[in-house]
Coordinates of C-alpha atoms in Angstrom, one line a residue:
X261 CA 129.3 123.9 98.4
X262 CA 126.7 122.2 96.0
X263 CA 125.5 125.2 93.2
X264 CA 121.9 126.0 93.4
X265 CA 121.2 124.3 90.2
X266 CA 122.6 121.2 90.8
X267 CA 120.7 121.1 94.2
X268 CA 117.8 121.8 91.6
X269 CA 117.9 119.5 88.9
X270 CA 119.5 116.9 90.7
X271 CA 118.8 116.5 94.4
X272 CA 115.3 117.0 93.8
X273 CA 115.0 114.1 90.9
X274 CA 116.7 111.7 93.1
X275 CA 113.7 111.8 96.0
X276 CA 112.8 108.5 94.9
X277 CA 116.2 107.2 94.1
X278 CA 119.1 107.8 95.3
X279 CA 121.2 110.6 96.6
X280 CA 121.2 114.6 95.6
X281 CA 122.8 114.8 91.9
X282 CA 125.7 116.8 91.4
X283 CA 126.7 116.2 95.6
X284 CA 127.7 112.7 93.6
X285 CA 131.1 114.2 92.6
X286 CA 132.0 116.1 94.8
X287 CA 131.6 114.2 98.6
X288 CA 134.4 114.7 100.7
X289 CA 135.7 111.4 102.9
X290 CA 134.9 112.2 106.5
X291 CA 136.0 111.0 110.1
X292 CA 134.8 106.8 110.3
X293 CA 131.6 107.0 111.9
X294 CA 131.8 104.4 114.7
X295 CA 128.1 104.6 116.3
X296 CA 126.8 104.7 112.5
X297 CA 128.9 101.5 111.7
X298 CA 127.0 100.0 114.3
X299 CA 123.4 101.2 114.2
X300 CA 123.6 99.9 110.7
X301 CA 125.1 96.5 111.5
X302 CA 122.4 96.1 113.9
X303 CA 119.5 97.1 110.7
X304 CA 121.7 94.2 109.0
X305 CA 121.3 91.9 111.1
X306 CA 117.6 92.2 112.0
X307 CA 116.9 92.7 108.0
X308 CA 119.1 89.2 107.3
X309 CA 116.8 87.8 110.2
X310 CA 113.7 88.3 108.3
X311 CA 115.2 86.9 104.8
X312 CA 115.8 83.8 107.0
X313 CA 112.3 83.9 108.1
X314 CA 110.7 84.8 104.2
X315 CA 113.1 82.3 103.0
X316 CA 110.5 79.7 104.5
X317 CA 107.9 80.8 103.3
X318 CA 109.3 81.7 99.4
X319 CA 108.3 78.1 97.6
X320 CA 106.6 79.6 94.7
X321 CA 106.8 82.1 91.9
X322 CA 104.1 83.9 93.7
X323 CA 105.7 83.9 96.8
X324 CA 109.1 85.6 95.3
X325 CA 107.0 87.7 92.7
X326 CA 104.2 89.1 95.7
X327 CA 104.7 87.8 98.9
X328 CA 101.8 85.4 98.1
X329 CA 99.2 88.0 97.4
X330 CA 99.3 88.5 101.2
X331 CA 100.8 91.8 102.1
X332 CA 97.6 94.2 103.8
X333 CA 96.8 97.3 102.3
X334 CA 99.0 99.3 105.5
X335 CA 102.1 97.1 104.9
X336 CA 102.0 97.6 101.3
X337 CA 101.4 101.7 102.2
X338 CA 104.3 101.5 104.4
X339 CA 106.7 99.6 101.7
X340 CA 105.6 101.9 98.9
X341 CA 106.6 104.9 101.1
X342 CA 110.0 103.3 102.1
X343 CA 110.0 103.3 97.8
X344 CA 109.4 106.8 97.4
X345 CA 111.4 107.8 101.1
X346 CA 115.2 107.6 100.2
X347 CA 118.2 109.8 101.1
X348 CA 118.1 111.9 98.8
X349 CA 113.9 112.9 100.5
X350 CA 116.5 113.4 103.4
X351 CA 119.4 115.1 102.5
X352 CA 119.0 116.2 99.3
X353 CA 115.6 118.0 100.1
X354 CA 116.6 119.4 103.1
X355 CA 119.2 120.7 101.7
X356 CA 116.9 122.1 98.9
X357 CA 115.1 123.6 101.4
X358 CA 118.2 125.0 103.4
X359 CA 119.0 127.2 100.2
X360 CA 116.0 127.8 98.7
X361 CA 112.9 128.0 100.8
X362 CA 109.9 127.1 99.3
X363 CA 110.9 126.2 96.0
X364 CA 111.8 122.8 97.7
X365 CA 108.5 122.7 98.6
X366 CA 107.3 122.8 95.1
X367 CA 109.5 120.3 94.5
X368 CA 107.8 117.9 97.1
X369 CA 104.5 118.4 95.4
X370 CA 105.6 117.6 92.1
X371 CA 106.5 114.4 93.4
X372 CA 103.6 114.3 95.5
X373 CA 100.5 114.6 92.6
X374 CA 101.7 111.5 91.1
X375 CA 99.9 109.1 93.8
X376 CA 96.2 110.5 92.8
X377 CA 96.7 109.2 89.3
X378 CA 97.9 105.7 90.7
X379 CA 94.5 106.1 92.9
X380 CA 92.0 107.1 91.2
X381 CA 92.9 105.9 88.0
X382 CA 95.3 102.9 88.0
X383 CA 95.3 101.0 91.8
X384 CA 92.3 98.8 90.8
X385 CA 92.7 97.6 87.7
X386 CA 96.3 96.9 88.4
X387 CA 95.7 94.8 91.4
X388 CA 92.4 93.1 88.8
X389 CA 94.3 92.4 85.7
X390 CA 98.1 92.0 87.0
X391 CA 99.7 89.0 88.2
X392 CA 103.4 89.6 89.0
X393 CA 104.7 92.3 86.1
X394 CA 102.6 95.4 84.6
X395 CA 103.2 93.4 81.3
X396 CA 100.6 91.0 82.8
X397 CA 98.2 93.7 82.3
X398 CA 99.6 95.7 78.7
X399 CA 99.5 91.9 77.0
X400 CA 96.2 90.9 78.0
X401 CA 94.7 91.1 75.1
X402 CA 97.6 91.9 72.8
X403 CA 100.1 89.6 71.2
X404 CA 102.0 88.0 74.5
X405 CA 105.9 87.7 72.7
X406 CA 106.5 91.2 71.3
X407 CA 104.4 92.9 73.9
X408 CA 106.0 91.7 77.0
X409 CA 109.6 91.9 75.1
X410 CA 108.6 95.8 74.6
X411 CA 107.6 96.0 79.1
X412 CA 110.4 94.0 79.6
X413 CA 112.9 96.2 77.8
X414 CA 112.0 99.4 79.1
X415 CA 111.4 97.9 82.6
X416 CA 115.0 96.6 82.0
X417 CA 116.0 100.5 80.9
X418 CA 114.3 102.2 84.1
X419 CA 115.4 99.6 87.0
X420 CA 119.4 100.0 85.4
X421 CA 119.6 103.6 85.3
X422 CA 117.7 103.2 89.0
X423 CA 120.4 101.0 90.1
X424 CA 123.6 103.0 89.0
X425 CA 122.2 106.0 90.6
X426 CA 122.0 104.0 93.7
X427 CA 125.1 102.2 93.8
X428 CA 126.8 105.7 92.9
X429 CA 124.7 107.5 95.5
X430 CA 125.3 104.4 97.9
X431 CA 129.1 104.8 97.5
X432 CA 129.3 108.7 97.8
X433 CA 126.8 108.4 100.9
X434 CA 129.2 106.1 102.8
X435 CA 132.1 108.3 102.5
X436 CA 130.2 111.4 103.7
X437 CA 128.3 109.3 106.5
X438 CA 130.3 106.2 107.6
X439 CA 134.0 107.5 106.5
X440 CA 134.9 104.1 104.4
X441 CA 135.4 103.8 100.9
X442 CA 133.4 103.7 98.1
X443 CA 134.1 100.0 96.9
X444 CA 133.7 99.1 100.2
X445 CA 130.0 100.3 100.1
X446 CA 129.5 98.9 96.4
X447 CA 130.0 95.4 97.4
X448 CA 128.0 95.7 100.9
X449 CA 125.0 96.8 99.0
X450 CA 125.1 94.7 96.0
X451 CA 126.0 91.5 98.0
X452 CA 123.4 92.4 101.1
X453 CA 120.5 92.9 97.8
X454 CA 121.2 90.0 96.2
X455 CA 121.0 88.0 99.7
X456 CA 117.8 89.1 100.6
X457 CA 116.4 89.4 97.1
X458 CA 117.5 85.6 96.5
X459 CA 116.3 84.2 99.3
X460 CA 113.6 86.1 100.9
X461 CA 111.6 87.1 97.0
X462 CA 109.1 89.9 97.9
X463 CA 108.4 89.1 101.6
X464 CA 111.6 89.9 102.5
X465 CA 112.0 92.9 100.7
X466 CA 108.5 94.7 101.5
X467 CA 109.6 93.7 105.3
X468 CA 113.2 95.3 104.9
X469 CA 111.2 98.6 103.1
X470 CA 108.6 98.9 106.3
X471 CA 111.6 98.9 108.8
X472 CA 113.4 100.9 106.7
X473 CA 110.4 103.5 106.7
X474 CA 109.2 103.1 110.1
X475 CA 113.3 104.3 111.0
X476 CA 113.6 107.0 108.5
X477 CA 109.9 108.4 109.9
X478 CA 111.3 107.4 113.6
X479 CA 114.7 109.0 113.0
X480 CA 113.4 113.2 111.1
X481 CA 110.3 113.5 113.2
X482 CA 112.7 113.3 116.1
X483 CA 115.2 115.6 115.0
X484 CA 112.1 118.1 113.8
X485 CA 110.9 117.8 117.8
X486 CA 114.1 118.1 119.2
X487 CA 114.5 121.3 116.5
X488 CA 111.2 122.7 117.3
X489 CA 111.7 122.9 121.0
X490 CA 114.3 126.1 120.4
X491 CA 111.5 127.7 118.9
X492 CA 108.7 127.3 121.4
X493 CA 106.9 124.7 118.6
X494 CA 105.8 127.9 117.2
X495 CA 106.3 128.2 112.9
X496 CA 105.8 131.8 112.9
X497 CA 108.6 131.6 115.0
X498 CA 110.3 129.4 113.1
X499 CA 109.8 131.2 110.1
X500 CA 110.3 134.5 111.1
X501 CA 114.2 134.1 112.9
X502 CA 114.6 132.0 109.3
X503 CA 113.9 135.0 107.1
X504 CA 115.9 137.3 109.8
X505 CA 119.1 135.8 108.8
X506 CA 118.7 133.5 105.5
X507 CA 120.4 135.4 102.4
X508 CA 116.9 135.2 100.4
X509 CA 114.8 137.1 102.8
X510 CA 111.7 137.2 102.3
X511 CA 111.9 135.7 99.5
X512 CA 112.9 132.4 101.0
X513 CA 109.2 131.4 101.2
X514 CA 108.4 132.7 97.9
X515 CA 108.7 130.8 94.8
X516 CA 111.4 131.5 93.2
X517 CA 113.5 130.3 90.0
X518 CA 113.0 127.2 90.0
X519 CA 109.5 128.1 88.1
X520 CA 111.3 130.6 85.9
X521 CA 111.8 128.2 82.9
X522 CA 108.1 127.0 82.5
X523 CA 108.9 124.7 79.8
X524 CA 111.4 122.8 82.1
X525 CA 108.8 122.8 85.0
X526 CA 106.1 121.7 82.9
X527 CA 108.6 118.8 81.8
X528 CA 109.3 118.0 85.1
X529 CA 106.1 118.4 86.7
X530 CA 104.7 115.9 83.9
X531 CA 107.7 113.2 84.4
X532 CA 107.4 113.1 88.2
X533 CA 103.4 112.8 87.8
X534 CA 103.3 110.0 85.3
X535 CA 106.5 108.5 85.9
X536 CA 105.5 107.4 89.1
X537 CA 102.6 105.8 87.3
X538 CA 105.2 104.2 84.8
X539 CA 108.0 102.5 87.4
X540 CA 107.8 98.8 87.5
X541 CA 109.5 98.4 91.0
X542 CA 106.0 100.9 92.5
X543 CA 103.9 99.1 90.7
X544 CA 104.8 95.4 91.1
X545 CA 103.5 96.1 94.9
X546 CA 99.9 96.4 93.9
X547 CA 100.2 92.4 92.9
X548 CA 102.0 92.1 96.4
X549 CA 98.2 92.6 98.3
X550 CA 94.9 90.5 98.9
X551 CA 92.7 92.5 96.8
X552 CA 91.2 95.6 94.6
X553 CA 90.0 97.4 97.9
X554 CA 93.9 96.6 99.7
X555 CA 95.1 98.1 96.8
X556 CA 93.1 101.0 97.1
X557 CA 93.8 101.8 100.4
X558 CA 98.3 101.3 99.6
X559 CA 97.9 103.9 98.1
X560 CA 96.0 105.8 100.8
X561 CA 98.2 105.0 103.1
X562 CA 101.5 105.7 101.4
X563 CA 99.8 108.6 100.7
X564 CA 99.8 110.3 103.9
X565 CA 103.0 108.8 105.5
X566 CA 104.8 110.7 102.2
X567 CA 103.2 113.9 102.7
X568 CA 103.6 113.8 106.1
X569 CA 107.6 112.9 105.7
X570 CA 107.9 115.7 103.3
X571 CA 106.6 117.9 105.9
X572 CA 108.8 117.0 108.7
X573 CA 111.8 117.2 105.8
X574 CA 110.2 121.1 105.0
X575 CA 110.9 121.8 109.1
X576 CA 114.7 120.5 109.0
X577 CA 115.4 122.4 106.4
X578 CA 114.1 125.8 107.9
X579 CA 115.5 124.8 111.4
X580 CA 119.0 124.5 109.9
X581 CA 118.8 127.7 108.4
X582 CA 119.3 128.9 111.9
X583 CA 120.9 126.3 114.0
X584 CA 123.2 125.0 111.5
X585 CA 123.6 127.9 109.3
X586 CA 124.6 130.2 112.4
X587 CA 126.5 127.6 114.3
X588 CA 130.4 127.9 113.0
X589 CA 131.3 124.1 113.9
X590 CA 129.1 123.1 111.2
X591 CA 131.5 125.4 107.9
X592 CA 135.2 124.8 106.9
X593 CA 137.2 127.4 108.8
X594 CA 134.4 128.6 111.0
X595 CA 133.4 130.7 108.0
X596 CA 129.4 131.1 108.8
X597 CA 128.2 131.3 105.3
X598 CA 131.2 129.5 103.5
X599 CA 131.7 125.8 102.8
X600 CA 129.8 123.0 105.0
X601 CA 131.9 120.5 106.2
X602 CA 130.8 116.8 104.0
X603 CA 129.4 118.9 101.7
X604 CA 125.9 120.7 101.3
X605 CA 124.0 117.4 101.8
X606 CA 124.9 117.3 105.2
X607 CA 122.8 119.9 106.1
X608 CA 120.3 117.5 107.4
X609 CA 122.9 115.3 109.3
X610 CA 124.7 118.4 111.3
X611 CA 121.0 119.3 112.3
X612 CA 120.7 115.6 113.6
X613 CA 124.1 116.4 115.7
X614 CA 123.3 120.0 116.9
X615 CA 120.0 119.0 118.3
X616 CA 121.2 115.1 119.4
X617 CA 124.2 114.3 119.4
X618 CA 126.7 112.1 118.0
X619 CA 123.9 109.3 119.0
X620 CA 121.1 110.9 117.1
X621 CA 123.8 111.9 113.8
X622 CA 124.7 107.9 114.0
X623 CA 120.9 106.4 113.8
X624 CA 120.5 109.0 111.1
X625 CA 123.4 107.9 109.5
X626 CA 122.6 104.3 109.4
X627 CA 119.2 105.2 108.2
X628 CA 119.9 107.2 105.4
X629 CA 122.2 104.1 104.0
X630 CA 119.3 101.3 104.8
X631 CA 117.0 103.5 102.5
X632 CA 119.5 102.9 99.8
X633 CA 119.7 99.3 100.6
X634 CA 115.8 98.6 100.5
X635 CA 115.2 100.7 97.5
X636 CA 117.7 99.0 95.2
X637 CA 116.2 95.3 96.6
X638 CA 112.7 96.7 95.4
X639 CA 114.5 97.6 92.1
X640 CA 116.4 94.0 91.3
X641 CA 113.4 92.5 92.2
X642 CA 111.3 94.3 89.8
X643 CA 114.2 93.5 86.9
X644 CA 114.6 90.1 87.8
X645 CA 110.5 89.8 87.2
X646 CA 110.8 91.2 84.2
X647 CA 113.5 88.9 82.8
X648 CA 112.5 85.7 84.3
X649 CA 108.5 86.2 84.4
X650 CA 108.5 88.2 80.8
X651 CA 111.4 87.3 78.6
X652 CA 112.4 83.4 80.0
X653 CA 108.7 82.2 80.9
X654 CA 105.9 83.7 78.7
X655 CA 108.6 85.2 75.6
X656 CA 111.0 82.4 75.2
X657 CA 109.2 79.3 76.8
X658 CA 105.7 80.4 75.9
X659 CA 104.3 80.0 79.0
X660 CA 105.4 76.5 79.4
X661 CA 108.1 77.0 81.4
X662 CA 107.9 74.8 85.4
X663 CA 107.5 77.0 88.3
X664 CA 110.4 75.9 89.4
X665 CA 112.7 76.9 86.0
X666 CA 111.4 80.2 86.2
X667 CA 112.2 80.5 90.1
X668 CA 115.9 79.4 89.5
X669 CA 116.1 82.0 86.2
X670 CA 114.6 84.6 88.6
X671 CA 117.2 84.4 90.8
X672 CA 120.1 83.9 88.5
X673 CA 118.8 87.2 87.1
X674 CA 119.2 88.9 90.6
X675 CA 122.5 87.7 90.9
X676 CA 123.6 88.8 87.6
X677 CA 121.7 92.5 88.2
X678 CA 123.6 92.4 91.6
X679 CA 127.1 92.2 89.7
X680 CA 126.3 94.0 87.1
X681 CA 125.0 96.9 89.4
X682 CA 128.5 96.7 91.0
X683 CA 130.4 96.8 88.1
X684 CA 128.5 100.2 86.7
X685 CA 128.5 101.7 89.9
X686 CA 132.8 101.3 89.9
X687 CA 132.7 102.4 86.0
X688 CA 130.1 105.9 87.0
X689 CA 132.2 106.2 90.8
X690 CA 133.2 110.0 89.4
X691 CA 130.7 111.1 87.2
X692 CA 128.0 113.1 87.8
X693 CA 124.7 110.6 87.4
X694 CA 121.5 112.9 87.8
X695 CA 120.7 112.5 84.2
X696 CA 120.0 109.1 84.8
X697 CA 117.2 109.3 87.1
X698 CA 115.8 111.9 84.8
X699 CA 116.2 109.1 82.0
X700 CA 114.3 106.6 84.4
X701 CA 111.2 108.5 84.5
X702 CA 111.5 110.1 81.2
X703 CA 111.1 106.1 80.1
X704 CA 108.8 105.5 82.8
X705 CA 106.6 108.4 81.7
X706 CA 107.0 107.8 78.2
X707 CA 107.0 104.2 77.0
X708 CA 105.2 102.6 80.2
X709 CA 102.7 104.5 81.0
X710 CA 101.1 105.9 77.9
X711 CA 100.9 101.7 76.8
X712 CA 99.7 100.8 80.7
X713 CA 96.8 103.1 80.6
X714 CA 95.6 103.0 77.1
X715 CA 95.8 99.2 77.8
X716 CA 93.4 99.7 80.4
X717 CA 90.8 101.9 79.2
X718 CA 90.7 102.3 75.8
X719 CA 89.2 99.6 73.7
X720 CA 91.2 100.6 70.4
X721 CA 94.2 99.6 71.0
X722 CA 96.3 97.2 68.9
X723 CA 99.6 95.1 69.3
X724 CA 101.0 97.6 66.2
X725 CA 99.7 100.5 68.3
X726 CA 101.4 99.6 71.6
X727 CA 104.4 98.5 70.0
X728 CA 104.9 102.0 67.9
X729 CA 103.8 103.8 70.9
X730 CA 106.0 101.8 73.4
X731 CA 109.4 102.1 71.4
X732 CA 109.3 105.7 70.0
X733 CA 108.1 107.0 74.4
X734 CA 111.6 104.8 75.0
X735 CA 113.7 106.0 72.4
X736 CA 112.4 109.7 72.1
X737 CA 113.1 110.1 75.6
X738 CA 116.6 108.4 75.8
X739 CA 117.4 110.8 73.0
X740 CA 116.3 113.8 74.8
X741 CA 118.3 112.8 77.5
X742 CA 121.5 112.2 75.5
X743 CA 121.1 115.5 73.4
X744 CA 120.2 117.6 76.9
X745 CA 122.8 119.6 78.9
X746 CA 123.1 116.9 81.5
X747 CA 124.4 114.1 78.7
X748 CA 126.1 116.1 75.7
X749 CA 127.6 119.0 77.5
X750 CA 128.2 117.5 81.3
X751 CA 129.4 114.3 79.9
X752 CA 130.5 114.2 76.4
X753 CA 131.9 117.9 76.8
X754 CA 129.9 119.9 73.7
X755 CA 129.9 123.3 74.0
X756 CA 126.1 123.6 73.9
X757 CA 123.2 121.0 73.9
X758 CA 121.4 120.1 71.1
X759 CA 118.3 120.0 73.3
X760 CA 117.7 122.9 75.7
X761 CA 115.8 121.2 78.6
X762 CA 117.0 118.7 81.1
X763 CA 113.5 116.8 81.1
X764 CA 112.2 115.0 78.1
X765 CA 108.2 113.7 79.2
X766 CA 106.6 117.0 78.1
X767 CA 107.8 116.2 74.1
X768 CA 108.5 112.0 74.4
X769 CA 105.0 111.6 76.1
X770 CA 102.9 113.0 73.9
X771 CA 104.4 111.3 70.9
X772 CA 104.1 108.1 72.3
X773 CA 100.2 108.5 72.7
X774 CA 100.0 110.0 69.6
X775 CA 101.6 107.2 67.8
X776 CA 100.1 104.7 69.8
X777 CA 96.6 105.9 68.9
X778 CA 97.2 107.1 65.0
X779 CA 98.9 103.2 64.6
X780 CA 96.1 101.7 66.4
X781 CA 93.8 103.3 64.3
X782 CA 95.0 102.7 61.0
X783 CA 95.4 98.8 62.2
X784 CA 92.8 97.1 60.1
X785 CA 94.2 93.1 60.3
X786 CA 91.9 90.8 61.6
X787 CA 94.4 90.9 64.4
X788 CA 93.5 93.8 65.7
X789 CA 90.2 93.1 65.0
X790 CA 90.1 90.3 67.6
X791 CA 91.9 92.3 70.0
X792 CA 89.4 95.0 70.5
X793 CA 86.6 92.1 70.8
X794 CA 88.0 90.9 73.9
X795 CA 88.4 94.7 75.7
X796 CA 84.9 93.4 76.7
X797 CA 86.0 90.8 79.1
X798 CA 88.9 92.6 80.2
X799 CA 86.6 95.2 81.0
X800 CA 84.6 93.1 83.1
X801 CA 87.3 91.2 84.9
X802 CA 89.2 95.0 85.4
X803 CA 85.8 96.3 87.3
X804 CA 85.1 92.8 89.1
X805 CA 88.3 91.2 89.8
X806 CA 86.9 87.6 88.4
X807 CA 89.3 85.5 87.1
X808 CA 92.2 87.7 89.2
X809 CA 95.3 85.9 91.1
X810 CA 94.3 85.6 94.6
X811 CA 95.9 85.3 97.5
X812 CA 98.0 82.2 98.5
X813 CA 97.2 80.3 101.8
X814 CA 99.1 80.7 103.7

């Protein structure tokens, strides 16, 4: 079975990614999966459908970057949540919360408190000042080249690590779920991404997301029901039989030690909160709607379809303490308490097959692997942006590149990210990958977001400032990464880590503000002079949206 830890560190990370951490090494090939084979031919088909259809209506720049400016503010919801809803929110947390109660739960919410900050603080300005890349909005005012280089490359950084955990997790998933190999689902995924990605631009991939959600919130809250009818819809019911017989107790809905490093939580806590606010592929969908107030409210309503899919996850898990942890079908041997048969991130799929049948574990199946599917599309499109719309167009063309150069480069880039994707994901097929997700946020947190939000609200920032900033929240927390247990003892072998926590944003972070600010502020050039003049009408244009891409017409 997966450790505790590793259900921990890992599983939990990869809610908005991928697939639970260490389960990546250790998946076991099961039975082929007939009615899962073709549940998930028939997602193919209907997303490949809908490429056909975007593909007519992808003609511009804006149409690939954001669908045109014309996605409403409870698409865009929907598409964000299909983001943030993977299988790892699936199986990984429901495993989480199969072992360990409520300290899943505290997981969830740690995930969960990043959205206010996009909210309340970010949604509006974003949707203002942006056009198709948050570099739009950290180079308004700042010097265009090395600014958008400095996005680009950490963009770059966060949507690669994203994609090998994927293409790993993608791999391992199909030989848990489906029974084929793991090349087999390498080159489905990357050549089905770079197909609808390539042809279809944004339209097609917020389209694939909202299906993609709408079946993975279609698919739980039917196994919770189904779940919930063996315990008269009661959770004291529920809650009580799961205490009765899970090895915790009582304790199960206590928190427990996943809090008892507070350093670590703190760390975590901090990269899951800002590094939402700091991932390019979440934040390219605010460009993807009409307006400031359609903005507002895709975040509103991602809001409450991710909370309320963290719920219905929270209810699997405590249903399968009892009917799969009692039921011996579901161990190796018929040893209740031993070994689960696929591994410990099956958890969620033998509860789909207890309570359904083989037709229910098959639409779950299928489900889990389209999340994959539509979360790596969001993440080439988001890399593909940044090297066609940042580096090609406005870096190494000036901005004088033809719409249609920087629509070819664009997709070239997608079709290079889509081999390249491939090609890691064989290279990483047995390690153990969870550090890279933490490297994805630890980046996100650390060299995007500190530069994003200073950008928008403070007037002293400086090109010198960002750039100082940008690179040492990039570097720091790559190092941190590298010199934690997860890099230099899992992977290179050391004995002991030079660094003794697994999450870097609590110490990269803070050093990128401060250097941002401390450079900014010793920045005396004329320069930076002139870029603190024109915060004025940023400010104005970030509070009134004049002068903001709108919409296209059709």
């Amino acid at each position: 079975m997966i450790s505790v830890r590793s259900l921990a560190l890992g599983a939990g990370l990869f809610a908005s990614s991928a697939f639970a951490g260490d389960a990546i090494s250790q998946t076991t090939k099961q039975p082929i999966n007939l009615t899962a084979i073709g549940m998930f031919f028939i997602f193919v088909l209907m997303t490949l459908a809908i490429t056909y259809w975007a593909a007519s209506r992808t003609k511009s720049t804006a149409d690939f970057y954001t669908a045109g400016g014309g996605i409403t503010g409870a698409q865009n919801g929907m598409a964000i949540a299909g983001d943030y809803m993977s299988a790892a929110t699936l199986l990984g947390l429901t495993a989480m919360m199969y072992t360990r109660g409520v300290d899943a739960y505290i997981y969830m919410i740690a995930f969960f408190v990043g959205w206010p900050v996009i909210l309340f603080l970010m949604a509006e300005r974003l949707r203002n000042l942006g056009k198709f890349t948050f570099a739009d909005i950290t180079a308004y005012r700042l010097n265009q080249g090395k600014v958008r280089t400095m996005a680009a490359i950490s963009s770059l950084v966060v949507v690669c690590f994203y994609l090998v955990a994927q293409m790993v997790g993608a791999g391992q998933l199909i030989k848990l779920l489906f029974g084929l190999d793991y090349g087999i689902a390498l080159v489905v995924v990357g050549a089905l991404m770079m197909v609808y990605v390539t042809f279809g631009g944004m339209v097609a991939t917020t389209w694939v997301q909202i299906i993609k959600a709408g079946m993975l919130l279609f698919g739980g809250t039917t196994v919770v029901i189904l779940a919930m009818t063996q315990f008269n819809f009661s959770f004291d019911e529920l809650t009580t039989r799961a205490i009765d017989v899970h090895k915790l107790g009582t304790k199960l809905l206590a928190p427990g030690s996943l809090l008892a490093d507070p350093v670590t939580a703190i760390s975590l806590g901090l990269g899951l909160m800002f590094g939402t606010a700091g991932l390019p592929h979440i934040l390219m969908r605010f460009f993807t709607v009409t307006d400031a107030k359609e903005a507002r409210k895709s975040v509103l309503y991602a809001s409450g379809i991710v909370a309320y899919f963290f719920n219905v996850v929270a209810l699997m898990g405590l249903a399968a303490i009892i009917i799969v942890g009692q039921n011996p079908e579901f161990f190796e041997g018929g040893d209740i308490g031993g070994a689960i048969i696929g591994g410990g991130n099956m958890v969620a799929m033998h509860l789909a097959k207890a309570v359904g049948g083989d037709i229910l574990l098959g639409f779950l199946s299928a489900v889990a692997f389209a999340t994959i599917l539509a979360v790596v599309s969001g993440l080439a499109l988001a890399g593909a942006s940044a090297i066609s719309h940042d580096i090609y167009s406005r870096v190494i063309m000036k901005g004088k590149a033809t719409e249609k150069a920087e629509l070819r480069m664009s997709k070239f880039a997608t079709i290079g990210l889509g081999v390249v994707a491939v090609l890691l994901g064989l290279a990483f097929e047995k390690m153990n990958v969870a550090f890279m997700v933490a490297l994805a946020f630890g980046v996100a947190a650390s060299a995007n977001f500190p530069v994003l939000i200073l950008s928008m609200y403070w007037k002293g920032l400086t090109t010198r400032g960002a750039l100082a900033g940008g690179y040492l929240g990039l570097f720091s927390a790559v190092t941190l990464v590298v010199l934690s247990k997860s890099v230099w003892v899992d992977v290179f072998g050391f004995a002991a880590p030079l660094f003794p926590y697994t999450q870097p944003a609590l110490f990269s972070m803070p050093l990128a503000f401060l250097a941002t600010i401390i450079v900014s502020n010793m920045d005396t050039s004329r320069a930076a002079e002139a870029e603190r003049e024109a915060f004025g009408d940023q400010y104005v244009r970030a509070q009134t949206g004049l002068g903001a891409a709108s919409a296209s017409s059709h």
